Short mmCIF file of N, CA and C in Angstrom, two decimals:
data_model
loop_
_atom_site.label_atom_id
_atom_site.label_comp_id
_atom_site.label_asym_id
_atom_site.label_seq_id
_atom_site.Cartn_x
_atom_site.Cartn_y
_atom_site.Cartn_z
N UNK L 1 78.87 127.76 154.63
CA UNK L 1 78.19 127.27 155.78
C UNK L 1 77.15 126.24 155.44
N UNK L 2 76.54 126.41 154.28
CA UNK L 2 75.51 125.45 153.90
C UNK L 2 76.07 124.34 152.99
N UNK L 3 77.37 124.15 152.93
CA UNK L 3 77.99 123.12 152.10
C UNK L 3 78.08 121.83 152.92
N UNK L 4 77.59 120.76 152.35
CA UNK L 4 77.65 119.47 153.05
C UNK L 4 79.03 118.87 152.89
N UNK L 5 79.43 117.97 153.81
CA UNK L 5 80.76 117.34 153.70
C UNK L 5 80.91 116.50 152.43
N UNK L 6 79.85 115.85 151.94
CA UNK L 6 79.94 115.05 150.72
C UNK L 6 80.23 115.93 149.52
N UNK L 7 79.60 117.08 149.43
CA UNK L 7 79.83 118.01 148.33
C UNK L 7 81.25 118.53 148.36
N UNK L 8 81.75 118.80 149.51
CA UNK L 8 83.12 119.31 149.66
C UNK L 8 84.14 118.26 149.25
N UNK L 9 83.92 117.01 149.58
CA UNK L 9 84.85 115.94 149.20
C UNK L 9 84.83 115.72 147.69
N UNK L 10 83.65 115.75 147.08
CA UNK L 10 83.54 115.56 145.63
C UNK L 10 84.23 116.69 144.89
N UNK L 11 84.11 117.90 145.37
CA UNK L 11 84.74 119.05 144.72
C UNK L 11 86.25 118.96 144.84
N UNK L 12 86.76 118.47 145.94
CA UNK L 12 88.21 118.36 146.14
C UNK L 12 88.79 117.24 145.28
N UNK L 13 88.10 116.12 145.16
CA UNK L 13 88.61 114.98 144.38
C UNK L 13 88.45 115.20 142.89
N UNK L 14 87.45 115.95 142.45
CA UNK L 14 87.21 116.16 141.04
C UNK L 14 88.30 116.96 140.36
N UNK L 15 89.00 117.75 141.05
CA UNK L 15 90.04 118.58 140.46
C UNK L 15 91.35 117.84 140.27
N UNK L 16 91.51 116.63 140.76
CA UNK L 16 92.77 115.89 140.70
C UNK L 16 92.75 114.93 139.50
N UNK L 17 93.12 115.43 138.32
CA UNK L 17 93.14 114.58 137.12
C UNK L 17 94.40 113.73 137.06
N UNK L 18 95.42 114.12 137.78
CA UNK L 18 96.68 113.37 137.79
C UNK L 18 96.48 111.98 138.38
N UNK L 19 95.70 111.87 139.45
CA UNK L 19 95.48 110.56 140.04
C UNK L 19 94.64 109.67 139.12
N UNK L 20 93.72 110.25 138.35
CA UNK L 20 92.93 109.47 137.40
C UNK L 20 93.82 108.91 136.28
N UNK L 21 94.73 109.74 135.81
CA UNK L 21 95.67 109.31 134.78
C UNK L 21 96.58 108.19 135.30
N UNK L 22 97.04 108.32 136.49
CA UNK L 22 97.91 107.30 137.08
C UNK L 22 97.16 105.99 137.32
N UNK L 23 95.87 106.05 137.57
CA UNK L 23 95.11 104.81 137.77
C UNK L 23 94.83 104.10 136.45
N UNK L 24 94.80 104.82 135.32
CA UNK L 24 94.59 104.20 134.01
C UNK L 24 95.89 103.74 133.36
N UNK L 25 97.01 104.23 133.80
CA UNK L 25 98.30 103.88 133.23
C UNK L 25 98.60 102.38 133.29
N UNK L 26 98.36 101.67 134.39
CA UNK L 26 98.63 100.23 134.39
C UNK L 26 97.80 99.45 133.36
N UNK L 27 96.55 99.86 133.14
CA UNK L 27 95.74 99.18 132.14
C UNK L 27 96.28 99.39 130.74
N UNK L 28 96.73 100.60 130.45
CA UNK L 28 97.32 100.88 129.15
C UNK L 28 98.61 100.10 128.96
N UNK L 29 99.41 100.01 129.99
CA UNK L 29 100.66 99.26 129.94
C UNK L 29 100.39 97.77 129.71
N UNK L 30 99.40 97.22 130.37
CA UNK L 30 99.04 95.81 130.18
C UNK L 30 98.58 95.56 128.75
N UNK L 31 97.79 96.48 128.19
CA UNK L 31 97.34 96.33 126.81
C UNK L 31 98.51 96.35 125.84
N UNK L 32 99.47 97.23 126.04
CA UNK L 32 100.65 97.31 125.16
C UNK L 32 101.46 96.02 125.25
N UNK L 33 101.65 95.51 126.45
CA UNK L 33 102.40 94.26 126.63
C UNK L 33 101.67 93.10 125.96
N UNK L 34 100.34 93.03 126.13
CA UNK L 34 99.57 91.96 125.48
C UNK L 34 99.67 92.06 123.97
N UNK L 35 99.65 93.28 123.44
CA UNK L 35 99.74 93.44 121.99
C UNK L 35 101.05 92.88 121.46
N UNK L 36 102.17 93.22 122.08
CA UNK L 36 103.46 92.78 121.57
C UNK L 36 103.77 91.32 121.88
N UNK L 37 103.25 90.76 122.96
CA UNK L 37 103.56 89.38 123.31
C UNK L 37 102.55 88.36 122.79
N UNK L 38 101.32 88.79 122.54
CA UNK L 38 100.29 87.83 122.14
C UNK L 38 99.70 88.14 120.77
N UNK L 39 99.21 89.34 120.57
CA UNK L 39 98.46 89.64 119.35
C UNK L 39 99.34 89.70 118.10
N UNK L 40 100.46 90.39 118.14
CA UNK L 40 101.33 90.49 116.96
C UNK L 40 101.87 89.15 116.50
N UNK L 41 102.40 88.30 117.40
CA UNK L 41 102.87 87.00 116.94
C UNK L 41 101.75 86.13 116.35
N UNK L 42 100.56 86.22 116.93
CA UNK L 42 99.44 85.43 116.41
C UNK L 42 99.04 85.93 115.02
N UNK L 43 99.02 87.23 114.81
CA UNK L 43 98.70 87.77 113.49
C UNK L 43 99.74 87.35 112.46
N UNK L 44 101.00 87.32 112.86
CA UNK L 44 102.06 86.89 111.94
C UNK L 44 101.92 85.41 111.60
N UNK L 45 101.57 84.61 112.59
CA UNK L 45 101.38 83.18 112.36
C UNK L 45 100.22 82.93 111.40
N UNK L 46 99.12 83.65 111.58
CA UNK L 46 97.96 83.50 110.69
C UNK L 46 98.33 83.93 109.27
N UNK L 47 99.08 85.01 109.15
CA UNK L 47 99.48 85.50 107.83
C UNK L 47 100.39 84.49 107.13
N UNK L 48 101.35 83.92 107.86
CA UNK L 48 102.25 82.91 107.29
C UNK L 48 101.49 81.67 106.85
N UNK L 49 100.51 81.22 107.65
CA UNK L 49 99.72 80.04 107.30
C UNK L 49 98.89 80.30 106.05
N UNK L 50 98.32 81.49 105.95
CA UNK L 50 97.53 81.84 104.76
C UNK L 50 98.42 81.85 103.51
N UNK L 51 99.61 82.34 103.64
CA UNK L 51 100.56 82.34 102.52
C UNK L 51 100.96 80.91 102.14
N UNK L 52 101.20 80.07 103.13
CA UNK L 52 101.55 78.67 102.89
C UNK L 52 100.43 77.95 102.16
N UNK L 53 99.21 78.14 102.61
CA UNK L 53 98.06 77.46 102.02
C UNK L 53 97.81 77.97 100.60
N UNK L 54 98.03 79.26 100.38
CA UNK L 54 97.80 79.83 99.05
C UNK L 54 98.79 79.28 98.03
N UNK L 55 100.01 78.95 98.45
CA UNK L 55 101.06 78.52 97.52
C UNK L 55 101.16 77.01 97.35
N UNK L 56 100.20 76.25 97.83
CA UNK L 56 100.24 74.79 97.63
C UNK L 56 100.00 74.49 96.16
N UNK L 57 100.82 73.58 95.61
CA UNK L 57 100.64 73.19 94.22
C UNK L 57 100.86 71.69 94.08
N UNK L 58 100.57 71.19 92.91
CA UNK L 58 100.67 69.75 92.66
C UNK L 58 102.11 69.28 92.86
N UNK L 59 102.25 68.16 93.53
CA UNK L 59 103.57 67.60 93.79
C UNK L 59 104.09 67.89 95.19
N UNK L 60 103.48 68.81 95.91
CA UNK L 60 103.90 69.11 97.28
C UNK L 60 103.50 67.98 98.21
N UNK L 61 104.31 67.71 99.20
CA UNK L 61 103.95 66.77 100.25
C UNK L 61 103.42 67.59 101.42
N UNK L 62 102.16 67.31 101.81
CA UNK L 62 101.49 68.11 102.83
C UNK L 62 101.17 67.25 104.05
N UNK L 63 101.06 67.93 105.19
CA UNK L 63 100.64 67.30 106.44
C UNK L 63 99.36 68.02 106.87
N UNK L 64 98.30 67.25 107.14
CA UNK L 64 97.05 67.86 107.56
C UNK L 64 97.03 68.02 109.08
N UNK L 65 96.05 68.77 109.57
CA UNK L 65 95.93 68.94 111.01
C UNK L 65 95.53 67.63 111.69
N UNK L 66 94.96 66.70 110.93
CA UNK L 66 94.60 65.39 111.48
C UNK L 66 95.76 64.42 111.48
N UNK L 67 96.87 64.78 110.86
CA UNK L 67 98.06 63.94 110.88
C UNK L 67 98.29 63.14 109.61
N UNK L 68 97.45 63.28 108.60
CA UNK L 68 97.66 62.57 107.34
C UNK L 68 98.79 63.24 106.56
N UNK L 69 99.61 62.41 105.93
CA UNK L 69 100.69 62.90 105.10
C UNK L 69 100.45 62.36 103.70
N UNK L 70 100.50 63.23 102.72
CA UNK L 70 100.27 62.79 101.35
C UNK L 70 100.83 63.76 100.34
N UNK L 71 100.80 63.32 99.09
CA UNK L 71 101.32 64.12 98.00
C UNK L 71 100.16 64.71 97.22
N UNK L 72 100.20 66.02 96.99
CA UNK L 72 99.11 66.71 96.31
C UNK L 72 99.07 66.26 94.85
N UNK L 73 97.90 65.76 94.42
CA UNK L 73 97.72 65.33 93.05
C UNK L 73 96.93 66.34 92.23
N UNK L 74 96.10 67.12 92.91
CA UNK L 74 95.25 68.06 92.18
C UNK L 74 94.85 69.21 93.10
N UNK L 75 94.92 70.42 92.58
CA UNK L 75 94.40 71.57 93.29
C UNK L 75 93.01 71.82 92.72
N UNK L 76 91.98 71.48 93.51
CA UNK L 76 90.60 71.53 93.02
C UNK L 76 90.16 72.97 92.79
N UNK L 77 90.23 73.80 93.81
CA UNK L 77 89.87 75.21 93.70
C UNK L 77 90.56 75.97 94.82
N UNK L 78 90.07 77.16 95.10
CA UNK L 78 90.70 77.99 96.14
C UNK L 78 90.48 77.43 97.54
N UNK L 79 89.54 76.51 97.71
CA UNK L 79 89.23 75.99 99.03
C UNK L 79 89.63 74.54 99.25
N UNK L 80 89.81 73.77 98.19
CA UNK L 80 90.08 72.34 98.35
C UNK L 80 91.30 71.90 97.54
N UNK L 81 91.95 70.87 98.06
CA UNK L 81 93.00 70.18 97.32
C UNK L 81 92.71 68.69 97.38
N UNK L 82 93.31 67.96 96.48
CA UNK L 82 93.20 66.50 96.50
C UNK L 82 94.61 65.95 96.62
N UNK L 83 94.81 65.04 97.57
CA UNK L 83 96.14 64.47 97.72
C UNK L 83 96.04 62.97 97.89
N UNK L 84 97.14 62.30 97.58
CA UNK L 84 97.20 60.85 97.60
C UNK L 84 97.91 60.40 98.87
N UNK L 85 97.19 59.60 99.66
CA UNK L 85 97.73 59.10 100.92
C UNK L 85 98.52 57.82 100.68
N UNK L 86 97.97 56.94 99.86
CA UNK L 86 98.62 55.69 99.47
C UNK L 86 98.33 55.48 97.99
N UNK L 87 98.88 54.41 97.41
CA UNK L 87 98.63 54.16 95.99
C UNK L 87 97.15 53.96 95.75
N UNK L 88 96.59 54.85 94.94
CA UNK L 88 95.18 54.75 94.58
C UNK L 88 94.21 55.28 95.63
N UNK L 89 94.70 55.79 96.74
CA UNK L 89 93.83 56.34 97.78
C UNK L 89 93.98 57.86 97.77
N UNK L 90 92.93 58.53 97.28
CA UNK L 90 92.98 59.99 97.18
C UNK L 90 91.97 60.59 98.15
N UNK L 91 92.35 61.69 98.74
CA UNK L 91 91.53 62.36 99.75
C UNK L 91 91.40 63.82 99.35
N UNK L 92 90.18 64.35 99.51
CA UNK L 92 89.97 65.79 99.33
C UNK L 92 90.01 66.45 100.69
N UNK L 93 90.68 67.57 100.76
CA UNK L 93 90.89 68.25 102.04
C UNK L 93 90.70 69.74 101.83
N UNK L 94 90.13 70.40 102.84
CA UNK L 94 90.04 71.86 102.81
C UNK L 94 91.46 72.43 102.98
N UNK L 95 91.76 73.46 102.24
CA UNK L 95 93.10 74.05 102.32
C UNK L 95 93.42 74.56 103.72
N UNK L 96 92.42 75.09 104.41
CA UNK L 96 92.67 75.66 105.74
C UNK L 96 93.07 74.60 106.75
N UNK L 97 92.81 73.33 106.47
CA UNK L 97 93.14 72.26 107.39
C UNK L 97 94.53 71.67 107.12
N UNK L 98 95.31 72.33 106.30
CA UNK L 98 96.69 71.90 106.04
C UNK L 98 97.58 72.52 107.11
N UNK L 99 98.32 71.67 107.82
CA UNK L 99 99.18 72.15 108.90
C UNK L 99 100.55 72.58 108.37
N UNK L 100 101.03 71.90 107.34
CA UNK L 100 102.35 72.27 106.84
C UNK L 100 102.66 71.59 105.53
N UNK L 101 103.68 72.10 104.86
CA UNK L 101 104.16 71.52 103.61
C UNK L 101 105.57 71.02 103.88
N UNK L 102 105.78 69.72 103.67
CA UNK L 102 107.09 69.14 103.97
C UNK L 102 108.09 69.37 102.86
N UNK L 103 107.74 68.96 101.65
CA UNK L 103 108.65 69.15 100.52
C UNK L 103 107.89 69.78 99.39
N UNK L 104 108.58 70.66 98.70
CA UNK L 104 107.96 71.33 97.56
C UNK L 104 108.09 70.45 96.33
N UNK L 105 107.04 70.42 95.54
CA UNK L 105 107.04 69.65 94.30
C UNK L 105 107.55 70.48 93.15
N UNK L 106 107.67 69.82 92.00
CA UNK L 106 108.09 70.52 90.80
C UNK L 106 106.86 71.14 90.14
N UNK L 107 107.06 72.17 89.35
CA UNK L 107 105.92 72.74 88.63
C UNK L 107 105.34 71.72 87.66
N UNK L 108 104.06 71.84 87.39
CA UNK L 108 103.39 70.90 86.49
C UNK L 108 103.98 71.01 85.10
N UNK L 109 104.18 69.85 84.45
CA UNK L 109 104.73 69.82 83.10
C UNK L 109 103.64 69.41 82.13
N UNK L 110 103.81 69.79 80.88
CA UNK L 110 102.85 69.41 79.85
C UNK L 110 102.98 67.93 79.53
N UNK L 111 101.94 67.35 78.95
CA UNK L 111 101.97 65.94 78.57
C UNK L 111 103.04 65.69 77.51
N UNK L 112 103.23 66.65 76.65
CA UNK L 112 104.24 66.50 75.60
C UNK L 112 105.64 66.40 76.21
N UNK L 113 105.91 67.22 77.21
CA UNK L 113 107.21 67.16 77.87
C UNK L 113 107.39 65.83 78.57
N UNK L 114 106.33 65.32 79.20
CA UNK L 114 106.41 64.03 79.89
C UNK L 114 106.68 62.91 78.90
N UNK L 115 106.04 62.98 77.73
CA UNK L 115 106.25 61.95 76.71
C UNK L 115 107.69 62.00 76.21
N UNK L 116 108.25 63.20 76.03
CA UNK L 116 109.64 63.34 75.60
C UNK L 116 110.58 62.78 76.64
N UNK L 117 110.32 63.05 77.91
CA UNK L 117 111.17 62.55 78.99
C UNK L 117 111.10 61.03 79.04
N UNK L 118 109.89 60.47 78.86
CA UNK L 118 109.74 59.01 78.87
C UNK L 118 110.49 58.36 77.72
N UNK L 119 110.43 58.98 76.55
CA UNK L 119 111.14 58.40 75.39
C UNK L 119 112.64 58.50 75.60
N UNK L 120 113.11 59.56 76.23
CA UNK L 120 114.54 59.70 76.52
C UNK L 120 114.99 58.63 77.49
N UNK L 121 114.16 58.38 78.52
CA UNK L 121 114.50 57.35 79.50
C UNK L 121 114.52 55.98 78.85
N UNK L 122 113.55 55.72 77.96
CA UNK L 122 113.52 54.43 77.27
C UNK L 122 114.75 54.25 76.41
N UNK L 123 115.19 55.32 75.72
CA UNK L 123 116.36 55.24 74.85
C UNK L 123 117.62 54.97 75.68
N UNK L 124 117.75 55.61 76.83
CA UNK L 124 118.95 55.43 77.63
C UNK L 124 118.96 54.06 78.31
N UNK L 125 117.79 53.54 78.68
CA UNK L 125 117.77 52.23 79.32
C UNK L 125 118.00 51.10 78.32
N UNK L 126 117.71 51.32 77.03
CA UNK L 126 117.90 50.30 76.01
C UNK L 126 119.38 50.13 75.68
N UNK L 127 120.15 51.19 75.84
CA UNK L 127 121.57 51.09 75.48
C UNK L 127 122.44 50.66 76.61
#
């Protein structure tokens, strides 16, 4: 008799946990869809770019995010590379600003091997 209508409505609605679960289900579903359509592909893309940047070596032809194309002449450290844009024009670039690698270069050779190759070429061109 002394129960107010507001108290009675709150008591009736508080016992219905099924409706609360059903109201949160669309938000959970949206989060799952966003994870598979947006977050996972972006994480994969970042991982692939980090792998690409880590494996840059001398002789690779790289494209920067600014659109420069050049051949890597020197790997300075873990953060920078040096590449040649034109004859005698060398540019230092942060590794993270590399957009892609077009062609892979050959592994670096010793000076002795280069001298042997040069002498072989000279011998074959003389004959």
